[in-house]
Amino acid sequence: MSPSAIILAAGKSTRMKSARPKPLHEICGRPMLEYVLRACFDAGCSQVIVVVGHGKDEIVSRFGDDDRIQWVEQIEQLGTGHAARMCESVLTEHKSDVFVLAGDGPLIRGEVLRTLLHAHREEKAAASMATAVLDDPTGYGRIIRDEAGEFVEIVEQADATPAQREIREVFPSYYCIRSDDLTFALSKLTNENAKREYYLTDIYGILRKAGKKVLAVQAVTQEDAMAVNDRIQQAEVDAIMQDRIQRKLRQEGVTISGISTYIEDGVAIGRDSVIQPFSFIGRDSSIGPDCIVGPFARLPRESIVPAGTAIADNAQLTTDN
């Protein structure tokens, strides 16, 4: 059976200092939420539940045409566990494994979710998580293991002891849980913690204490673990995504010369084309083979450049739309 997913996207943009909902802030030309949705669908999800709150009308308007998405509203912001509880009525209709992901983690990749799902099903776990080992784990929930290396619990930064804060294995919010076990664990959540919030991370400890198998798989790189909470992290994540975009194009036979070229997501470029320095190529543009773009060229989003075309210095191409 295909998995489903819950994406938590109800938070405000407080640390972004923005009126725009955080999931709509862009990374390389696309809203962050779009990358998370793409990863879910790439991992085989037939249905994705998106929990919205702040700016819900803007978010639904941006993605409302996709009938694979169901929308659930979290009116009160009482924590991630409370947000997941808002999905319980929908979960009862879909008995399957469920990913739970954050809407501000655009570096997530479908292949990592597929790895997590495969391990989860192979081990017949009730609940699984993908973990990462970070040089600087500040801000993340720490993975507590026993002497045998088995998972015990996740301790949030605010509740961790000094010794626990030294642990570098963290949980970057990649959940995979059987829907029935998720519903059971959500019913047992309490807010007895420093923030008086319902932590979704507590479901793992609840399930383990109930005698159910919990699996922690080190499957997330330091890059994949990065989320966006402020403008500085947005710039860092944008730079990583830009590197991924350019690396993929180079692997496909495109020369990208020099520095300060910026290529948004979804750009297709034919073999043996050359992108010169200080050029901008907008989202979903299509450039044929044997083209030369730049230097100092600007191609708006959805531009079309025929094969063999040279875009002169300082040229600005208009779209064919």
Short mmCIF file of C-alpha atoms in Angstrom, two decimals:
data_model
loop_
_atom_site.label_atom_id
_atom_site.label_comp_id
_atom_site.label_asym_id
_atom_site.label_seq_id
_atom_site.Cartn_x
_atom_site.Cartn_y
_atom_site.Cartn_z
CA MET A 1 0.00 0.00 0.00
CA SER A 2 1.29 3.45 -0.86
CA PRO A 3 2.25 5.68 2.08
CA SER A 4 0.60 8.97 2.93
CA ALA A 5 2.12 12.03 4.54
CA ILE A 6 1.43 14.86 6.95
CA ILE A 7 3.27 18.15 6.42
CA LEU A 8 3.28 20.57 9.33
CA ALA A 9 3.01 24.06 7.84
CA ALA A 10 0.96 26.06 10.35
CA GLY A 11 3.65 28.15 12.01
CA LYS A 12 4.15 31.89 11.81
CA SER A 13 7.13 33.63 10.20
CA THR A 14 8.14 35.22 13.51
CA ARG A 15 11.89 34.69 13.17
CA MET A 16 11.71 35.42 9.45
CA LYS A 17 10.27 38.83 10.41
CA SER A 18 7.76 38.52 7.61
CA ALA A 19 4.03 38.78 7.00
CA ARG A 20 4.33 36.03 4.37
CA PRO A 21 3.64 32.48 5.63
CA LYS A 22 6.95 30.70 6.14
CA PRO A 23 6.16 27.77 3.78
CA LEU A 24 5.78 30.26 0.90
CA HIS A 25 9.23 31.79 1.29
CA GLU A 26 11.24 30.79 -1.76
CA ILE A 27 14.34 28.68 -2.22
CA CYS A 28 15.79 28.97 -5.73
CA GLY A 29 12.53 30.29 -7.10
CA ARG A 30 10.03 27.92 -5.48
CA PRO A 31 8.11 27.98 -2.17
CA MET A 32 9.72 25.79 0.48
CA LEU A 33 6.53 23.76 0.83
CA GLU A 34 6.67 22.79 -2.84
CA TYR A 35 9.96 20.95 -2.34
CA VAL A 36 8.55 18.98 0.61
CA LEU A 37 5.45 18.05 -1.40
CA ARG A 38 7.66 16.96 -4.29
CA ALA A 39 9.68 14.69 -2.00
CA CYS A 40 6.50 13.07 -0.67
CA PHE A 41 5.13 12.36 -4.14
CA ASP A 42 8.55 11.12 -5.27
CA ALA A 43 8.50 8.68 -2.33
CA GLY A 44 5.19 7.26 -3.58
CA CYS A 45 2.66 9.12 -1.43
CA SER A 46 -0.81 9.08 -2.93
CA GLN A 47 -2.17 11.57 -0.42
CA VAL A 48 -0.60 14.40 1.57
CA ILE A 49 -2.30 16.18 4.47
CA VAL A 50 -1.00 19.71 4.97
CA VAL A 51 -1.64 21.32 8.34
CA VAL A 52 -2.05 25.07 7.91
CA GLY A 53 -2.70 27.93 10.30
CA HIS A 54 -1.02 31.29 9.86
CA GLY A 55 -1.61 32.49 6.28
CA LYS A 56 -3.69 29.45 5.41
CA ASP A 57 -5.61 31.20 2.62
CA GLU A 58 -2.40 32.18 0.84
CA ILE A 59 -0.99 28.66 1.11
CA VAL A 60 -4.18 26.93 -0.04
CA SER A 61 -4.48 29.37 -2.92
CA ARG A 62 -0.95 28.53 -4.07
CA PHE A 63 -1.41 24.74 -4.00
CA GLY A 64 -5.18 24.27 -3.97
CA ASP A 65 -5.40 22.88 -7.50
CA ASP A 66 -3.59 19.66 -6.53
CA ASP A 67 -6.26 17.10 -5.59
CA ARG A 68 -3.64 14.90 -3.90
CA ILE A 69 -3.48 17.43 -1.05
CA GLN A 70 -5.94 17.59 1.84
CA TRP A 71 -5.97 20.68 4.05
CA VAL A 72 -6.37 20.66 7.82
CA GLU A 73 -6.38 23.82 9.94
CA GLN A 74 -4.64 24.20 13.29
CA ILE A 75 -6.29 27.21 14.91
CA GLU A 76 -4.38 27.14 18.21
CA GLN A 77 -0.60 26.75 18.08
CA LEU A 78 -0.07 24.19 20.84
CA GLY A 79 2.87 22.30 19.41
CA THR A 80 3.71 19.76 16.73
CA GLY A 81 1.83 16.96 18.50
CA HIS A 82 -1.29 19.09 18.60
CA ALA A 83 -0.88 19.85 14.89
CA ALA A 84 -0.75 16.14 14.08
CA ARG A 85 -3.84 15.54 16.20
CA MET A 86 -5.77 17.81 13.85
CA CYS A 87 -5.31 15.09 11.20
CA GLU A 88 -6.79 12.19 13.18
CA SER A 89 -10.16 12.18 11.41
CA VAL A 90 -8.42 12.04 8.04
CA LEU A 91 -5.97 9.37 9.18
CA THR A 92 -8.78 6.98 10.10
CA GLU A 93 -9.78 6.97 6.42
CA HIS A 94 -6.31 5.98 5.21
CA LYS A 95 -4.75 2.94 6.86
CA SER A 96 -1.13 3.05 5.75
CA ASP A 97 2.33 4.11 6.76
CA VAL A 98 2.51 7.86 7.30
CA PHE A 99 5.44 10.24 6.87
CA VAL A 100 5.29 13.32 9.08
CA LEU A 101 7.49 16.16 7.87
CA ALA A 102 8.10 19.86 8.46
CA GLY A 103 7.04 22.36 5.82
CA ASP A 104 10.21 24.42 6.32
CA GLY A 105 12.66 21.67 5.31
CA PRO A 106 13.04 22.10 1.53
CA LEU A 107 16.28 20.10 1.28
CA ILE A 108 14.42 16.87 1.97
CA ARG A 109 14.73 14.33 -0.87
CA GLY A 110 12.38 11.59 -1.97
CA GLU A 111 15.19 9.05 -2.04
CA VAL A 112 15.79 9.53 1.71
CA LEU A 113 12.09 8.98 2.41
CA ARG A 114 12.14 5.82 0.31
CA THR A 115 15.16 4.56 2.29
CA LEU A 116 13.34 5.26 5.55
CA LEU A 117 10.14 3.56 4.38
CA HIS A 118 12.05 0.49 3.18
CA ALA A 119 13.84 0.08 6.53
CA HIS A 120 10.59 0.70 8.41
CA ARG A 121 8.79 -2.07 6.53
CA GLU A 122 11.72 -4.48 6.46
CA GLU A 123 12.07 -4.26 10.25
CA LYS A 124 8.27 -4.36 10.74
CA ALA A 125 8.54 -1.33 13.00
CA ALA A 126 5.56 0.49 14.45
CA ALA A 127 7.39 3.78 14.08
CA SER A 128 10.68 4.78 12.48
CA MET A 129 12.74 7.91 12.18
CA ALA A 130 15.63 9.08 10.04
CA THR A 131 18.40 10.68 12.08
CA ALA A 132 21.46 12.78 11.31
CA VAL A 133 24.81 13.34 13.00
CA LEU A 134 25.62 17.06 13.04
CA ASP A 135 28.78 18.98 13.85
CA ASP A 136 26.59 21.49 15.69
CA PRO A 137 23.38 19.90 17.03
CA THR A 138 22.10 23.08 18.70
CA GLY A 139 18.33 23.43 18.47
CA TYR A 140 17.58 19.83 17.53
CA GLY A 141 16.05 17.04 19.57
CA ARG A 142 18.78 14.62 20.69
CA ILE A 143 18.58 10.85 20.07
CA ILE A 144 19.00 8.89 23.29
CA ARG A 145 20.13 5.28 22.85
CA ASP A 146 20.76 2.52 25.39
CA GLU A 147 24.02 0.61 25.85
CA ALA A 148 23.05 -1.76 23.03
CA GLY A 149 22.56 1.15 20.67
CA GLU A 150 18.78 0.81 20.60
CA PHE A 151 16.57 3.89 20.54
CA VAL A 152 15.20 5.05 23.90
CA GLU A 153 13.74 8.52 23.38
CA ILE A 154 14.13 11.96 21.84
CA VAL A 155 14.93 14.80 24.21
CA GLU A 156 14.17 18.32 22.98
CA GLN A 157 16.87 20.99 23.33
CA ALA A 158 14.89 22.90 25.95
CA ASP A 159 14.54 19.80 28.14
CA ALA A 160 18.00 18.30 27.63
CA THR A 161 20.61 18.04 30.38
CA PRO A 162 24.11 19.43 29.71
CA ALA A 163 25.34 15.89 28.99
CA GLN A 164 22.49 15.20 26.58
CA ARG A 165 23.20 18.43 24.73
CA GLU A 166 26.62 17.03 23.87
CA ILE A 167 24.98 14.26 21.81
CA ARG A 168 25.44 14.93 18.08
CA GLU A 169 22.89 12.46 16.72
CA VAL A 170 19.69 14.42 16.21
CA PHE A 171 16.19 14.07 14.89
CA PRO A 172 15.51 16.39 11.92
CA SER A 173 11.75 15.62 11.86
CA TYR A 174 11.64 12.73 9.38
CA TYR A 175 8.90 10.48 10.79
CA CYS A 176 7.47 7.23 9.37
CA ILE A 177 4.70 5.60 11.42
CA ARG A 178 1.88 3.14 10.98
CA SER A 179 -1.32 5.19 11.00
CA ASP A 180 -2.95 3.15 13.79
CA ASP A 181 0.12 3.49 15.99
CA LEU A 182 0.28 7.22 15.28
CA THR A 183 -3.34 7.66 16.37
CA PHE A 184 -2.69 5.63 19.53
CA ALA A 185 0.42 7.61 20.47
CA LEU A 186 -1.21 10.97 19.80
CA SER A 187 -3.94 10.11 22.29
CA LYS A 188 -1.27 9.66 25.00
CA LEU A 189 0.59 12.95 24.49
CA THR A 190 0.92 15.40 27.36
CA ASN A 191 2.41 18.88 27.57
CA GLU A 192 4.53 18.28 30.66
CA ASN A 193 7.68 19.97 29.41
CA ALA A 194 9.51 23.29 29.54
CA LYS A 195 7.44 24.86 26.75
CA ARG A 196 4.08 23.41 27.83
CA GLU A 197 3.57 22.15 24.29
CA TYR A 198 2.53 18.81 22.85
CA TYR A 199 5.71 17.46 21.27
CA LEU A 200 5.20 15.08 18.39
CA THR A 201 8.63 13.62 19.15
CA ASP A 202 7.18 12.11 22.35
CA ILE A 203 5.24 9.53 20.32
CA TYR A 204 8.38 7.41 19.93
CA GLY A 205 8.87 7.07 23.67
CA ILE A 206 5.18 6.34 24.12
CA LEU A 207 5.24 3.55 21.54
CA ARG A 208 8.44 2.06 22.93
CA LYS A 209 6.98 1.95 26.44
CA ALA A 210 3.92 0.24 24.97
CA GLY A 211 6.18 -2.57 23.74
CA LYS A 212 6.13 -1.57 20.09
CA LYS A 213 9.20 -1.55 17.87
CA VAL A 214 10.79 1.83 17.20
CA LEU A 215 13.57 2.13 14.61
CA ALA A 216 16.13 4.95 14.31
CA VAL A 217 18.01 4.97 11.00
CA GLN A 218 20.97 7.25 10.31
CA ALA A 219 19.91 8.24 6.80
CA VAL A 220 20.00 12.04 6.71
CA THR A 221 23.05 14.08 5.73
CA GLN A 222 23.95 17.34 7.44
CA GLU A 223 22.65 19.16 4.36
CA ASP A 224 19.32 17.34 4.29
CA ALA A 225 18.76 18.12 7.96
CA MET A 226 18.84 21.87 7.53
CA ALA A 227 15.54 23.69 8.00
CA VAL A 228 14.68 27.36 7.61
CA ASN A 229 13.80 29.39 10.68
CA ASP A 230 15.24 32.79 9.77
CA ARG A 231 16.67 34.71 6.82
CA ILE A 232 20.21 33.55 7.53
CA GLN A 233 19.20 29.90 7.35
CA GLN A 234 17.15 30.68 4.24
CA ALA A 235 20.28 31.99 2.52
CA GLU A 236 22.29 28.93 3.61
CA VAL A 237 19.65 26.52 2.34
CA ASP A 238 19.28 28.50 -0.89
CA ALA A 239 23.03 28.17 -1.51
CA ILE A 240 22.88 24.39 -1.00
CA MET A 241 19.92 24.07 -3.36
CA GLN A 242 21.70 26.22 -5.94
CA ASP A 243 24.71 23.92 -5.76
CA ARG A 244 22.44 20.90 -6.31
CA ILE A 245 20.82 22.52 -9.34
CA GLN A 246 24.12 23.43 -10.97
CA ARG A 247 25.72 20.07 -10.16
CA LYS A 248 22.84 18.22 -11.83
CA LEU A 249 23.05 20.39 -14.95
CA ARG A 250 26.80 19.86 -15.21
CA GLN A 251 26.27 16.10 -14.92
CA GLU A 252 23.85 16.37 -17.85
CA GLY A 253 26.46 18.01 -20.11
CA VAL A 254 26.09 21.74 -19.43
CA THR A 255 29.06 24.04 -18.85
CA ILE A 256 28.48 26.64 -16.14
CA SER A 257 31.46 28.96 -16.12
CA GLY A 258 32.88 31.15 -13.42
CA ILE A 259 30.97 32.65 -10.54
CA SER A 260 27.74 34.42 -9.57
CA THR A 261 25.40 32.59 -11.93
CA TYR A 262 22.00 31.89 -10.40
CA ILE A 263 19.68 29.24 -11.86
CA GLU A 264 16.24 28.71 -10.36
CA ASP A 265 14.56 25.33 -9.91
CA GLY A 266 13.05 23.50 -12.87
CA VAL A 267 15.36 24.86 -15.58
CA ALA A 268 16.12 22.49 -18.48
CA ILE A 269 19.33 23.09 -20.46
CA GLY A 270 20.50 21.04 -23.45
CA ARG A 271 23.89 19.46 -23.87
CA ASP A 272 26.91 21.54 -24.79
CA SER A 273 25.26 24.77 -23.80
CA VAL A 274 27.44 27.23 -21.89
CA ILE A 275 26.20 29.49 -19.13
CA GLN A 276 28.57 32.40 -18.67
CA PRO A 277 29.21 34.24 -15.37
CA PHE A 278 26.82 36.74 -13.77
CA SER A 279 23.73 35.34 -15.49
CA PHE A 280 20.25 34.69 -14.10
CA ILE A 281 17.93 31.97 -15.44
CA GLY A 282 14.38 31.95 -14.06
CA ARG A 283 12.30 29.00 -12.93
CA ASP A 284 11.01 26.50 -15.51
CA SER A 285 12.96 28.01 -18.40
CA SER A 286 13.95 25.77 -21.31
CA ILE A 287 17.27 26.26 -23.09
CA GLY A 288 18.18 24.12 -26.06
CA PRO A 289 21.53 22.47 -26.81
CA ASP A 290 24.57 24.40 -28.07
CA CYS A 291 23.43 27.71 -26.60
CA ILE A 292 25.54 30.42 -25.02
CA VAL A 293 23.91 32.45 -22.28
CA GLY A 294 25.70 35.53 -20.94
CA PRO A 295 27.73 36.81 -19.39
CA PHE A 296 25.40 39.24 -17.62
CA ALA A 297 22.28 37.77 -19.22
CA ARG A 298 18.85 37.69 -17.57
CA LEU A 299 16.23 35.13 -18.59
CA PRO A 300 12.81 35.56 -16.89
CA ARG A 301 10.87 32.57 -15.63
CA GLU A 302 9.53 30.18 -18.29
CA SER A 303 11.83 31.56 -20.99
CA ILE A 304 12.36 29.48 -24.10
CA VAL A 305 15.76 29.61 -25.85
CA PRO A 306 16.00 27.67 -29.14
CA ALA A 307 18.97 25.42 -29.91
CA GLY A 308 22.11 27.20 -30.99
CA THR A 309 21.06 30.61 -29.66
CA ALA A 310 23.54 33.07 -28.19
CA ILE A 311 22.15 35.51 -25.63
CA ALA A 312 24.39 38.57 -25.79
CA ASP A 313 25.90 40.46 -22.87
CA ASN A 314 23.32 42.47 -20.91
CA ALA A 315 20.51 40.95 -22.97
CA GLN A 316 17.14 40.35 -21.33
CA LEU A 317 14.98 37.72 -22.96
CA THR A 318 11.21 37.97 -22.74
CA THR A 319 9.06 34.89 -22.31
CA ASP A 320 7.01 33.34 -25.09
CA ASN A 321 3.93 33.13 -22.86
#
